[in-house]
Amino acid sequence: LLVRGLRELAAFNADEFKAQVLAALADDLRFIEGDMSGLEFIDSRGLGALISLHRVCRSRNGRLRLVNPSSTLEQVIRIAQL
């Protein structure tokens, strides 16, 4: 499943984002690829949504792959030591 076009991932949209991705993720899919090149803002709720999706993928023996991470996302991941 390819996810792209996300500008913000924060408290106001993190739950909806996660729900939409999970709804699009068919039972037999194990991999999510997120193009994060356009991400301008992420907060702890947004990071939590990504971690939750990562756990879903891992439970299916798959993985969440974040490609083209914006500098914003790289900084958050570094600070969170993920």
N, C-alpha and C. Protein backbone atom coordinates (compact mmCIF):
# COMPACT_ATOMS: atom_id res chain seq x y z
N LEU A 1 0.86 -1.17 0.00
CA LEU A 1 0.00 0.00 0.00
C LEU A 1 0.90 1.23 0.00
N LEU A 2 0.68 2.14 -0.94
CA LEU A 2 1.47 3.36 -1.02
C LEU A 2 0.67 4.53 -0.46
N VAL A 3 1.28 5.26 0.46
CA VAL A 3 0.66 6.44 1.06
C VAL A 3 1.51 7.64 0.68
N ARG A 4 0.86 8.70 0.18
CA ARG A 4 1.62 9.91 -0.17
C ARG A 4 0.71 11.13 -0.12
N GLY A 5 1.34 12.30 -0.24
CA GLY A 5 0.59 13.55 -0.26
C GLY A 5 0.27 14.12 1.10
N LEU A 6 0.91 13.63 2.12
CA LEU A 6 0.64 14.08 3.48
C LEU A 6 1.48 15.31 3.80
N ARG A 7 0.83 16.39 4.22
CA ARG A 7 1.53 17.63 4.58
C ARG A 7 1.70 17.77 6.09
N GLU A 8 0.68 17.34 6.83
CA GLU A 8 0.72 17.43 8.30
C GLU A 8 0.19 16.13 8.88
N LEU A 9 0.79 15.71 9.96
CA LEU A 9 0.32 14.54 10.69
C LEU A 9 0.38 14.92 12.17
N ALA A 10 -0.77 15.27 12.68
CA ALA A 10 -0.83 15.85 14.03
C ALA A 10 -2.11 15.42 14.73
N ALA A 11 -2.33 15.94 15.92
CA ALA A 11 -3.48 15.57 16.74
C ALA A 11 -4.80 15.70 15.99
N PHE A 12 -4.91 16.69 15.13
CA PHE A 12 -6.19 16.93 14.46
C PHE A 12 -6.49 15.93 13.34
N ASN A 13 -5.48 15.21 12.83
CA ASN A 13 -5.76 14.28 11.73
C ASN A 13 -5.11 12.90 11.89
N ALA A 14 -4.37 12.67 12.95
CA ALA A 14 -3.63 11.41 13.10
C ALA A 14 -4.56 10.20 13.17
N ASP A 15 -5.64 10.30 13.94
CA ASP A 15 -6.56 9.17 14.07
C ASP A 15 -7.25 8.86 12.75
N GLU A 16 -7.67 9.90 12.04
CA GLU A 16 -8.33 9.71 10.75
C GLU A 16 -7.35 9.12 9.73
N PHE A 17 -6.11 9.62 9.73
CA PHE A 17 -5.08 9.09 8.83
C PHE A 17 -4.89 7.60 9.08
N LYS A 18 -4.71 7.24 10.33
CA LYS A 18 -4.48 5.84 10.69
C LYS A 18 -5.68 4.98 10.27
N ALA A 19 -6.89 5.45 10.54
CA ALA A 19 -8.09 4.70 10.18
C ALA A 19 -8.21 4.52 8.67
N GLN A 20 -7.90 5.55 7.90
CA GLN A 20 -7.98 5.45 6.45
C GLN A 20 -6.95 4.48 5.90
N VAL A 21 -5.74 4.51 6.44
CA VAL A 21 -4.70 3.59 5.98
C VAL A 21 -5.10 2.16 6.33
N LEU A 22 -5.58 1.94 7.54
CA LEU A 22 -5.98 0.59 7.94
C LEU A 22 -7.15 0.09 7.10
N ALA A 23 -8.09 0.99 6.77
CA ALA A 23 -9.22 0.59 5.94
C ALA A 23 -8.77 0.20 4.53
N ALA A 24 -7.75 0.87 4.02
CA ALA A 24 -7.24 0.57 2.68
C ALA A 24 -6.31 -0.64 2.67
N LEU A 25 -5.84 -1.03 3.82
CA LEU A 25 -4.90 -2.14 3.93
C LEU A 25 -5.68 -3.45 3.96
N ALA A 26 -5.73 -4.12 2.83
CA ALA A 26 -6.45 -5.39 2.74
C ALA A 26 -5.82 -6.40 3.70
N ASP A 27 -6.61 -7.41 4.05
CA ASP A 27 -6.16 -8.41 5.02
C ASP A 27 -4.89 -9.12 4.59
N ASP A 28 -4.67 -9.23 3.28
CA ASP A 28 -3.51 -9.97 2.81
C ASP A 28 -2.29 -9.08 2.57
N LEU A 29 -2.43 -7.77 2.76
CA LEU A 29 -1.30 -6.86 2.59
C LEU A 29 -0.51 -6.76 3.88
N ARG A 30 0.82 -6.69 3.72
CA ARG A 30 1.70 -6.65 4.89
C ARG A 30 2.62 -5.44 4.88
N PHE A 31 2.67 -4.73 3.77
CA PHE A 31 3.64 -3.65 3.63
C PHE A 31 2.95 -2.32 3.34
N ILE A 32 3.41 -1.29 4.02
CA ILE A 32 2.97 0.08 3.76
C ILE A 32 4.22 0.88 3.42
N GLU A 33 4.16 1.61 2.32
CA GLU A 33 5.25 2.51 1.96
C GLU A 33 4.69 3.93 1.98
N GLY A 34 5.29 4.78 2.78
CA GLY A 34 4.84 6.15 2.91
C GLY A 34 5.85 7.12 2.33
N ASP A 35 5.42 7.86 1.31
CA ASP A 35 6.28 8.91 0.75
C ASP A 35 6.10 10.14 1.63
N MET A 36 7.10 10.45 2.40
CA MET A 36 7.02 11.52 3.38
C MET A 36 7.70 12.81 2.92
N SER A 37 7.94 12.92 1.62
CA SER A 37 8.68 14.08 1.10
C SER A 37 7.94 15.40 1.33
N GLY A 38 6.62 15.37 1.39
CA GLY A 38 5.86 16.60 1.56
C GLY A 38 5.47 16.91 2.99
N LEU A 39 5.87 16.07 3.93
CA LEU A 39 5.48 16.26 5.32
C LEU A 39 6.18 17.48 5.90
N GLU A 40 5.39 18.45 6.31
CA GLU A 40 5.93 19.70 6.86
C GLU A 40 5.82 19.78 8.38
N PHE A 41 4.89 18.99 8.96
CA PHE A 41 4.69 19.06 10.40
C PHE A 41 4.23 17.71 10.91
N ILE A 42 4.82 17.28 12.01
CA ILE A 42 4.39 16.05 12.70
C ILE A 42 4.53 16.29 14.20
N ASP A 43 3.53 15.84 14.96
CA ASP A 43 3.63 15.95 16.41
C ASP A 43 3.58 14.54 17.01
N SER A 44 3.47 14.46 18.33
CA SER A 44 3.53 13.17 19.00
C SER A 44 2.38 12.25 18.59
N ARG A 45 1.20 12.81 18.34
CA ARG A 45 0.07 11.98 17.88
C ARG A 45 0.34 11.43 16.49
N GLY A 46 0.94 12.24 15.63
CA GLY A 46 1.30 11.77 14.30
C GLY A 46 2.34 10.67 14.35
N LEU A 47 3.33 10.87 15.19
CA LEU A 47 4.36 9.85 15.37
C LEU A 47 3.74 8.57 15.92
N GLY A 48 2.80 8.73 16.84
CA GLY A 48 2.10 7.57 17.40
C GLY A 48 1.32 6.81 16.33
N ALA A 49 0.73 7.52 15.39
CA ALA A 49 0.00 6.86 14.30
C ALA A 49 0.95 6.04 13.44
N LEU A 50 2.12 6.60 13.13
CA LEU A 50 3.11 5.86 12.35
C LEU A 50 3.60 4.62 13.09
N ILE A 51 3.83 4.76 14.39
CA ILE A 51 4.28 3.63 15.19
C ILE A 51 3.20 2.55 15.23
N SER A 52 1.95 2.96 15.36
CA SER A 52 0.84 2.01 15.37
C SER A 52 0.75 1.25 14.05
N LEU A 53 0.89 1.96 12.94
CA LEU A 53 0.87 1.31 11.63
C LEU A 53 2.06 0.36 11.47
N HIS A 54 3.20 0.76 12.02
CA HIS A 54 4.38 -0.11 12.00
C HIS A 54 4.07 -1.41 12.74
N ARG A 55 3.42 -1.31 13.87
CA ARG A 55 3.09 -2.51 14.66
C ARG A 55 2.12 -3.42 13.92
N VAL A 56 1.15 -2.83 13.22
CA VAL A 56 0.21 -3.63 12.43
C VAL A 56 0.97 -4.40 11.36
N CYS A 57 1.86 -3.72 10.66
CA CYS A 57 2.66 -4.39 9.62
C CYS A 57 3.50 -5.52 10.21
N ARG A 58 4.13 -5.24 11.32
CA ARG A 58 4.98 -6.27 11.96
C ARG A 58 4.16 -7.47 12.40
N SER A 59 2.93 -7.24 12.87
CA SER A 59 2.07 -8.35 13.29
C SER A 59 1.69 -9.24 12.10
N ARG A 60 1.83 -8.70 10.89
CA ARG A 60 1.55 -9.46 9.66
C ARG A 60 2.84 -9.92 8.99
N ASN A 61 3.94 -9.84 9.70
CA ASN A 61 5.26 -10.17 9.16
C ASN A 61 5.62 -9.28 7.97
N GLY A 62 5.23 -8.01 8.06
CA GLY A 62 5.55 -7.03 7.03
C GLY A 62 6.31 -5.88 7.64
N ARG A 63 6.22 -4.71 6.97
CA ARG A 63 6.88 -3.54 7.55
C ARG A 63 6.31 -2.25 6.97
N LEU A 64 6.51 -1.21 7.73
CA LEU A 64 6.22 0.16 7.31
C LEU A 64 7.53 0.77 6.86
N ARG A 65 7.55 1.27 5.64
CA ARG A 65 8.77 1.88 5.10
C ARG A 65 8.47 3.34 4.78
N LEU A 66 9.21 4.24 5.39
CA LEU A 66 9.06 5.68 5.14
C LEU A 66 10.14 6.10 4.16
N VAL A 67 9.74 6.55 2.98
CA VAL A 67 10.70 6.95 1.95
C VAL A 67 10.66 8.46 1.77
N ASN A 68 11.76 8.99 1.31
CA ASN A 68 11.91 10.44 1.08
C ASN A 68 11.49 11.26 2.31
N PRO A 69 12.01 10.90 3.47
CA PRO A 69 11.58 11.63 4.66
C PRO A 69 11.99 13.10 4.60
N SER A 70 11.06 13.95 4.97
CA SER A 70 11.36 15.37 5.04
C SER A 70 12.34 15.61 6.18
N SER A 71 12.97 16.76 6.18
CA SER A 71 13.90 17.08 7.27
C SER A 71 13.15 17.12 8.60
N THR A 72 11.89 17.53 8.57
CA THR A 72 11.06 17.56 9.78
C THR A 72 10.92 16.16 10.37
N LEU A 73 10.58 15.21 9.52
CA LEU A 73 10.40 13.83 9.99
C LEU A 73 11.73 13.24 10.45
N GLU A 74 12.80 13.49 9.72
CA GLU A 74 14.11 12.99 10.14
C GLU A 74 14.47 13.49 11.52
N GLN A 75 14.20 14.76 11.77
CA GLN A 75 14.53 15.35 13.07
C GLN A 75 13.70 14.70 14.19
N VAL A 76 12.41 14.49 13.96
CA VAL A 76 11.55 13.87 14.98
C VAL A 76 12.00 12.44 15.25
N ILE A 77 12.31 11.70 14.21
CA ILE A 77 12.77 10.31 14.38
C ILE A 77 14.08 10.28 15.15
N ARG A 78 14.96 11.19 14.85
CA ARG A 78 16.26 11.25 15.56
C ARG A 78 16.06 11.59 17.04
N ILE A 79 15.22 12.57 17.30
CA ILE A 79 14.95 12.97 18.70
C ILE A 79 14.28 11.83 19.48
N ALA A 80 13.36 11.13 18.81
CA ALA A 80 12.65 10.03 19.46
C ALA A 80 13.50 8.76 19.54
N GLN A 81 14.65 8.78 18.90
CA GLN A 81 15.58 7.66 18.88
C GLN A 81 14.93 6.40 18.32
N LEU A 82 14.25 6.57 17.19
CA LEU A 82 13.59 5.43 16.52
C LEU A 82 14.41 4.94 15.36
